[in-house]
Coordinates of C-alpha atoms and ligand atoms in Angstrom, one line a residue:
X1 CA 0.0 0.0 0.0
X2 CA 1.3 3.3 -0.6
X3 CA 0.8 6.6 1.3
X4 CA -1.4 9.0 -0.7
X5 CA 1.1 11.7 -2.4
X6 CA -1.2 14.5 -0.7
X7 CA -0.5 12.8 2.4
X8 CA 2.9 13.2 1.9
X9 CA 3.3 16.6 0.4
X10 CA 1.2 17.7 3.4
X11 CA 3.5 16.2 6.1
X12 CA 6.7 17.4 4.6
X13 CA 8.6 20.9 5.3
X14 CA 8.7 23.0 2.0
X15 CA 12.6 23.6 1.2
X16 CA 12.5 27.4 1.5
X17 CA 9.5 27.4 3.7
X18 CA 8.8 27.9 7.3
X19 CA 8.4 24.7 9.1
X20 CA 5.5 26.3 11.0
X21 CA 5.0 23.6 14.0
X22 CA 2.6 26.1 15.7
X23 CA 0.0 25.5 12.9
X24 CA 0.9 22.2 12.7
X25 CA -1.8 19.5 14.1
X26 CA 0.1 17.5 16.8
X27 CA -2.8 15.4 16.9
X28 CA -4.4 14.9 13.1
X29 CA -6.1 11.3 13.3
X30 CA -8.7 12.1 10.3
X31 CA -9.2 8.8 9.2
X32 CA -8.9 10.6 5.0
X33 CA -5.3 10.9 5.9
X34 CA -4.6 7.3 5.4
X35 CA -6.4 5.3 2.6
X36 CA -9.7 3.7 2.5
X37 CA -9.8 0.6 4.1
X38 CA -13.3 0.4 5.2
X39 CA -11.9 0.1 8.9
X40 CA -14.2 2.1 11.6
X41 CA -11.8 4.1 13.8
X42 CA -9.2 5.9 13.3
X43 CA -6.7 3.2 15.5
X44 CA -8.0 0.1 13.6
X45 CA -7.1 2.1 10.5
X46 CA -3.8 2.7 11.4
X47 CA -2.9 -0.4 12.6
X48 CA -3.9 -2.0 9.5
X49 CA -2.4 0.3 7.7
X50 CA 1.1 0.2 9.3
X51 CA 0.9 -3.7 8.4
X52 CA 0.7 -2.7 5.4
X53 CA 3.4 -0.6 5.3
X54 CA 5.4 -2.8 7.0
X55 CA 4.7 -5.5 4.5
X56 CA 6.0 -3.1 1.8
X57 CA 8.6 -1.5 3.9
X58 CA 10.5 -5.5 4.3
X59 CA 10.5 -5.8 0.1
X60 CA 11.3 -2.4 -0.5
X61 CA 14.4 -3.3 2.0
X62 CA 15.3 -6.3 -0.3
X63 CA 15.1 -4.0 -3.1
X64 CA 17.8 -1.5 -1.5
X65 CA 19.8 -4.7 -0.2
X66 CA 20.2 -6.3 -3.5
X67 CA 20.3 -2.9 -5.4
X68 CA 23.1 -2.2 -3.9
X69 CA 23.7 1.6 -4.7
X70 CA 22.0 3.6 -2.2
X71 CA 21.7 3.7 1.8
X72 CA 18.7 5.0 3.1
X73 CA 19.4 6.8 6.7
X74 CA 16.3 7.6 8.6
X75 CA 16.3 10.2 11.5
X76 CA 14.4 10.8 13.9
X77 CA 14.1 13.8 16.8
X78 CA 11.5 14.6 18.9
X79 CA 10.8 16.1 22.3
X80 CA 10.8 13.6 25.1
X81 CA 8.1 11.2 25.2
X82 CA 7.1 11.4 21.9
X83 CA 7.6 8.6 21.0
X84 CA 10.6 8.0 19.1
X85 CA 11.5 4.6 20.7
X86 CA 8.1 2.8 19.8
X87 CA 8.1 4.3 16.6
X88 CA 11.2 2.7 15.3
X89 CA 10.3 -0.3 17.1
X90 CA 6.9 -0.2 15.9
X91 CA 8.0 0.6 12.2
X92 CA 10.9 -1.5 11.6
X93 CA 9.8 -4.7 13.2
X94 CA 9.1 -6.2 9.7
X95 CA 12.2 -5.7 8.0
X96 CA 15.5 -8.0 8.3
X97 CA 17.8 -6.9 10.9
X98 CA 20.8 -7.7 8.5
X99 CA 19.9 -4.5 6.7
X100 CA 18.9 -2.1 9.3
X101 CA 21.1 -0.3 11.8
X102 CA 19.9 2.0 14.8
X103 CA 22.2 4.4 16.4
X104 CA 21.2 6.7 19.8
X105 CA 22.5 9.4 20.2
X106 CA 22.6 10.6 23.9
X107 CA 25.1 13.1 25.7
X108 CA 28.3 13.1 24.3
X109 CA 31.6 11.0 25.9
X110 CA 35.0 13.4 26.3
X111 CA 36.1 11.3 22.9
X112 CA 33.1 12.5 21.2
X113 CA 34.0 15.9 22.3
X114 CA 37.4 16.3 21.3
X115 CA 35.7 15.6 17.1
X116 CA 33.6 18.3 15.0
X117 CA 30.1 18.1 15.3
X118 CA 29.0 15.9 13.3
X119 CA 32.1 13.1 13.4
X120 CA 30.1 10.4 16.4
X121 CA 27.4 10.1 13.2
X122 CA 29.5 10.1 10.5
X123 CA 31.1 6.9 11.9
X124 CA 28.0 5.0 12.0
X125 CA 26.4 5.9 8.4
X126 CA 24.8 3.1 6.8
X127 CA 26.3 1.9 4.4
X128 CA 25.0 0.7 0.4
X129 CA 21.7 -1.4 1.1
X130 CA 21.7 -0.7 4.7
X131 CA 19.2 1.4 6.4
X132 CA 20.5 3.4 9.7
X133 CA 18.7 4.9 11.7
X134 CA 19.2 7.8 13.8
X135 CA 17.5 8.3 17.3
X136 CA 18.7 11.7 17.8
X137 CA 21.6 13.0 15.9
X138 CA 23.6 15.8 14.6
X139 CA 20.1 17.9 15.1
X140 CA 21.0 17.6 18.8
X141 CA 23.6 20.5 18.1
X142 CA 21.3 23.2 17.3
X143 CA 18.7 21.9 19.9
X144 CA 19.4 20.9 23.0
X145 CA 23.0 22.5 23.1
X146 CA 20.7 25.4 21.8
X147 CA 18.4 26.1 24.5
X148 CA 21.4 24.5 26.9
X149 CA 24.4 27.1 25.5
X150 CA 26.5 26.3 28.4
X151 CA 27.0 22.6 27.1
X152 CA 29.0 24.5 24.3
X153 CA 32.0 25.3 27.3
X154 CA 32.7 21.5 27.1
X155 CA 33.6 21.9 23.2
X156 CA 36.7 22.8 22.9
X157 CA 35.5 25.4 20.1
X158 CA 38.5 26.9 18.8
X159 CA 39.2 31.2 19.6
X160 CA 37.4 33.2 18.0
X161 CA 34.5 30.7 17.0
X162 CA 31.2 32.5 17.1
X163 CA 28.8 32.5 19.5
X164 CA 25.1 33.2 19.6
X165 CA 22.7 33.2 16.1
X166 CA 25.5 32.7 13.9
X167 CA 27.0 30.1 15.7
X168 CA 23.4 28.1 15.3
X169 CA 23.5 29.5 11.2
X170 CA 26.9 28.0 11.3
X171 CA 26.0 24.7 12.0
X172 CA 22.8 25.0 9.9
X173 CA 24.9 25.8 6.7
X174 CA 27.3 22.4 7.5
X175 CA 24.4 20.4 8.4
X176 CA 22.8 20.8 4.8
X177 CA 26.3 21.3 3.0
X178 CA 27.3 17.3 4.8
X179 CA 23.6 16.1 4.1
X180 CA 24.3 17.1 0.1
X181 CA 27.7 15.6 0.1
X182 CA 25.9 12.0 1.5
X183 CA 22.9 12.2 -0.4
X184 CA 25.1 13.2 -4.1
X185 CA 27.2 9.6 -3.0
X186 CA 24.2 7.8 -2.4
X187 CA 22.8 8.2 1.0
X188 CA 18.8 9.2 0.7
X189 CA 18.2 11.3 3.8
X190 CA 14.7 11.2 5.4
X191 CA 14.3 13.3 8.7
X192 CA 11.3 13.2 11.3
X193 CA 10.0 15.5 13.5
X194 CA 7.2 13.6 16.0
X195 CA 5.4 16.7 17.3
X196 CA 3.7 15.8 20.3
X197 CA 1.5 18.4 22.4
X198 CA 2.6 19.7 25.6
X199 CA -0.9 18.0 27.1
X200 CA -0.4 14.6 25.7
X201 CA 3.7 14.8 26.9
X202 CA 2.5 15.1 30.3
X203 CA -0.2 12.6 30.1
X204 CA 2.8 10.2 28.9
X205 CA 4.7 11.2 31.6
X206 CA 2.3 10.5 34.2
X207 CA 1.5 6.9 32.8
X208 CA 5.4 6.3 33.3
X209 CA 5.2 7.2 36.6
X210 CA 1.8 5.1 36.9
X211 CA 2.9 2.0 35.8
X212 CA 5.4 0.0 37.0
X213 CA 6.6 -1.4 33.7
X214 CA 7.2 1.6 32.2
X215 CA 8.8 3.6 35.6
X216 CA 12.5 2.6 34.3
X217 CA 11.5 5.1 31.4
X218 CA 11.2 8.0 33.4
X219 CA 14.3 10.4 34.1
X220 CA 13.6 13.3 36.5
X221 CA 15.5 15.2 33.2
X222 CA 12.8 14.6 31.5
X223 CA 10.8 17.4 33.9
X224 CA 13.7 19.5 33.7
X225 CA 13.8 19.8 30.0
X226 CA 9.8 19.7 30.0
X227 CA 10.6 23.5 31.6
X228 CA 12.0 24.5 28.4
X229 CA 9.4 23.0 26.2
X230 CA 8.5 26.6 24.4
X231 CA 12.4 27.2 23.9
X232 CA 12.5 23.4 22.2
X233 CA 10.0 24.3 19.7
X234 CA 11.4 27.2 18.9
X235 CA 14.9 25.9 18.3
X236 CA 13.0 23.0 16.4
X237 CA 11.1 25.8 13.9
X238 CA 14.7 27.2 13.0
X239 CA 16.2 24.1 12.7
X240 CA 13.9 22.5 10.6
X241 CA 13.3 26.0 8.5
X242 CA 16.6 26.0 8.0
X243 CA 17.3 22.4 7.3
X244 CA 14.7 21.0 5.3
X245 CA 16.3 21.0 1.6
X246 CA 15.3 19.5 -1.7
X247 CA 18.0 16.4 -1.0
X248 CA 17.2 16.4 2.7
X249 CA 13.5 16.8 3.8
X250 CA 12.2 17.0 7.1
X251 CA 8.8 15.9 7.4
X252 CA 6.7 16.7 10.5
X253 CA 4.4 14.1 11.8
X254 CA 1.4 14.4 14.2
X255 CA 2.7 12.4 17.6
X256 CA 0.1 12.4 19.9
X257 CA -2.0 9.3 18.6
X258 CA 0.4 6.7 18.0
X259 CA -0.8 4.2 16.0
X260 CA -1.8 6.7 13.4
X261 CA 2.2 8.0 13.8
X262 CA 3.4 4.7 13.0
X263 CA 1.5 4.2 9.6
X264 CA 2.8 7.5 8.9
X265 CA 6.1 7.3 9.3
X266 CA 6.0 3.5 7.7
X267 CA 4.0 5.2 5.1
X268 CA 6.8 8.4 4.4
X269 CA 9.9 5.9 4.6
X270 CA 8.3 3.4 1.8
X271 CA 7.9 6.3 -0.2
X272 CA 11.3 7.4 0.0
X273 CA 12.4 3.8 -1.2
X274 CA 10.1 4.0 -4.1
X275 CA 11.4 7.3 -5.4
X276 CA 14.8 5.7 -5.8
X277 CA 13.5 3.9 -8.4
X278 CA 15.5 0.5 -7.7
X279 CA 16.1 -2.1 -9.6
X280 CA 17.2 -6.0 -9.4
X281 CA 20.8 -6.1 -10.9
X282 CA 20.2 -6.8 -14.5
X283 CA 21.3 -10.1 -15.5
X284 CA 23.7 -10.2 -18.6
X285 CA 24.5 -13.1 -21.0
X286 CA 27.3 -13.8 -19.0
X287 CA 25.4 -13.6 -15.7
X288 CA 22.9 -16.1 -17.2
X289 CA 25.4 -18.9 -18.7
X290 CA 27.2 -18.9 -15.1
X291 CA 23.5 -19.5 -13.6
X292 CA 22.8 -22.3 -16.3
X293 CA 25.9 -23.9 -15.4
X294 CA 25.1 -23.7 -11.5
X295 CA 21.5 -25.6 -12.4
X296 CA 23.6 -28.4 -14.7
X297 CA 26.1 -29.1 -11.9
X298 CA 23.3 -29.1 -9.7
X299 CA 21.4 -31.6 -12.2
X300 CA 18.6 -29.2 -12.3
X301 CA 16.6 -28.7 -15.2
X302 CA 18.0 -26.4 -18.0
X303 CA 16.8 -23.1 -18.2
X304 CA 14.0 -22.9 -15.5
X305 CA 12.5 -20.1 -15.3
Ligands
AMP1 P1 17.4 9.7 25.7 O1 17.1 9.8 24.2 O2 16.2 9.7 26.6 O3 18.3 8.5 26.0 O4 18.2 11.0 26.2 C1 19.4 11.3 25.6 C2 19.8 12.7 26.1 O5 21.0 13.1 25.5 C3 18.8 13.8 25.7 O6 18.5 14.6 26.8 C4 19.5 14.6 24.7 O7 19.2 15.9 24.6 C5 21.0 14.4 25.1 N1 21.9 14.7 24.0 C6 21.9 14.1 22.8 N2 22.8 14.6 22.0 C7 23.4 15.6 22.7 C8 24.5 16.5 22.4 N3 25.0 16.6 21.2 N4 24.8 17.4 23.4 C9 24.3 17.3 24.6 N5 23.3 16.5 24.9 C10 22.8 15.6 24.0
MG2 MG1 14.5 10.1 27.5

């Protein structure tokens, strides 16, 4: 199954465009955003539809794997609680695990620090018919070290490196100029934004605390950073302004009803495989004698199929 075009259009972040997460629907569950499956509510919907995208998602994965040409890295950001975890879980249950790599991204070690920005990720890219996928990423750079400019100290910037809005513009510019070089040597980029509502974040947070089974989950940073939910956003609508490119989109998708945010994403990411346009390696004369001697030694019979 395959994710109405309108659908995605609508989710994405217009290169040149504001990202506009203020307007944005954090909770869009209208059932006309997924096809027409003659399901009742807007959950059963998406569950069957992220089946189905799942389905499509594991051959479009064979299709990178034995392609060969192109990596597909996937990344995902979000506030806390949004969801990012059961999303990737969710979403990539179906595919082989030989092809699909996840990274996360948390506070930096003292290695990590003494590197450019961007050097932890660019040592785990995937590679030709892999999928990676980021939780967190480079985008941590102009978020939380945004709204947390003190973590900048721990650097080791050189003299003289800038501080303040061009310092974030900086980083912007490198982010999109490293996203082109990837995506020119085969590395389709596809970025997420789950954007979930201040209301539903606390309801998640207060099921953590709720249930047992899900107490390990909660960090008491996770209130602390709640504090600076407005500054988040904000730092999220220039990043993603400034980020989303024709070879690099970001697209923005509704968090706060899950299910529906799983067909979504499963939805976007199957797209993006499609418009590679891949191909089986074609089989040349050559290729086809070596096959026909494989099914004679094999005593198979000649030419099947
Ligand atoms: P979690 O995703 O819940 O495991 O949390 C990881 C934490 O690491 C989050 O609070 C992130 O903001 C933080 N983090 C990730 N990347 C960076 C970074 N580059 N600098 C500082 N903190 C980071
Ligand atoms: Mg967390």
């Amino acid at each position: 199954m395959r994710l109405p075009k309108k659908v995605v259009r609508e989710l994405a972040v217009e290169p040149g465009g504001a990202a506009g997460l203020h307007h944005r629907s954090t909770s869009h569950t209208r059932a006309d955003w997924l096809s027409p499956t003659g399901r009742s509510t807007p959950r059963d919907l998406a569950e069957h539809d992220l089946e189905s995208f799942k389905q499509d998602l594991a051959s479009a994965q064979e299709l990178l794997y034995a392609s060969d040409r192109w990596a597909l890295l996937l990344v995902f950001q979000a506030l806390d609680a949004a969801g990012k975890d059961g999303t990737i879980k969710h979403v990539m249950s179906g595919v082989n695990p030989q092809g699909c790599q996840v990274f996360s991204f948390g506070r930096p070690s003292d290695a990590e620090l003494r590197h450019d920005f961007l050097w932890r990720c660019a040592t785990v890219l995937p590679e030709r018919g892999r999928i990676g996928i980021f939780n967190r990423s480079y985008y941590e750079e102009v978020l939380v070290v945004r709204v947390h400019p003190e973590l900048l100290a721990a650097q080791h910037l050189p003299d003289g490196a800038p501080a303040g809005p061009r310092l974030w513009n900086e980083r912007y510019e490198d982010i999109n100029a490293f996203e082109r070089h990837l995506v020119r040597n085969g590395t389709r980029i596809v970025k997420f934004f789950l954007h979930v509502s201040e209301d539903e974040q606390r309801a998640r947070f207060l099921a953590r605390l709720d249930d047992p089974g899900k107490q390990w989950k909660f960090s008491p940073a996770d209130l602390a950073e709640r504090a600076h939910f407005a500054e988040y956003l904000q730092a999220y609508e220039d990043a993603i302004t400034a980020t989303s490119t024709p070879w690099a989109p970001w697209y923005v998708v509704p968090a706060d009803h899950k299910p529906a945010m799983r067909a979504l994403v499963g939805g976007i990411v199957v797209d993006a495989i499609d418009q590679l346009g891949l191909h089986l390696p074609a089989a040349g004369p050559d290729r086809a004698a070596e096959l026909e001697a494989a099914r004679r030694a094999l005593g198979g019979a000649s030419g099947a199929r």
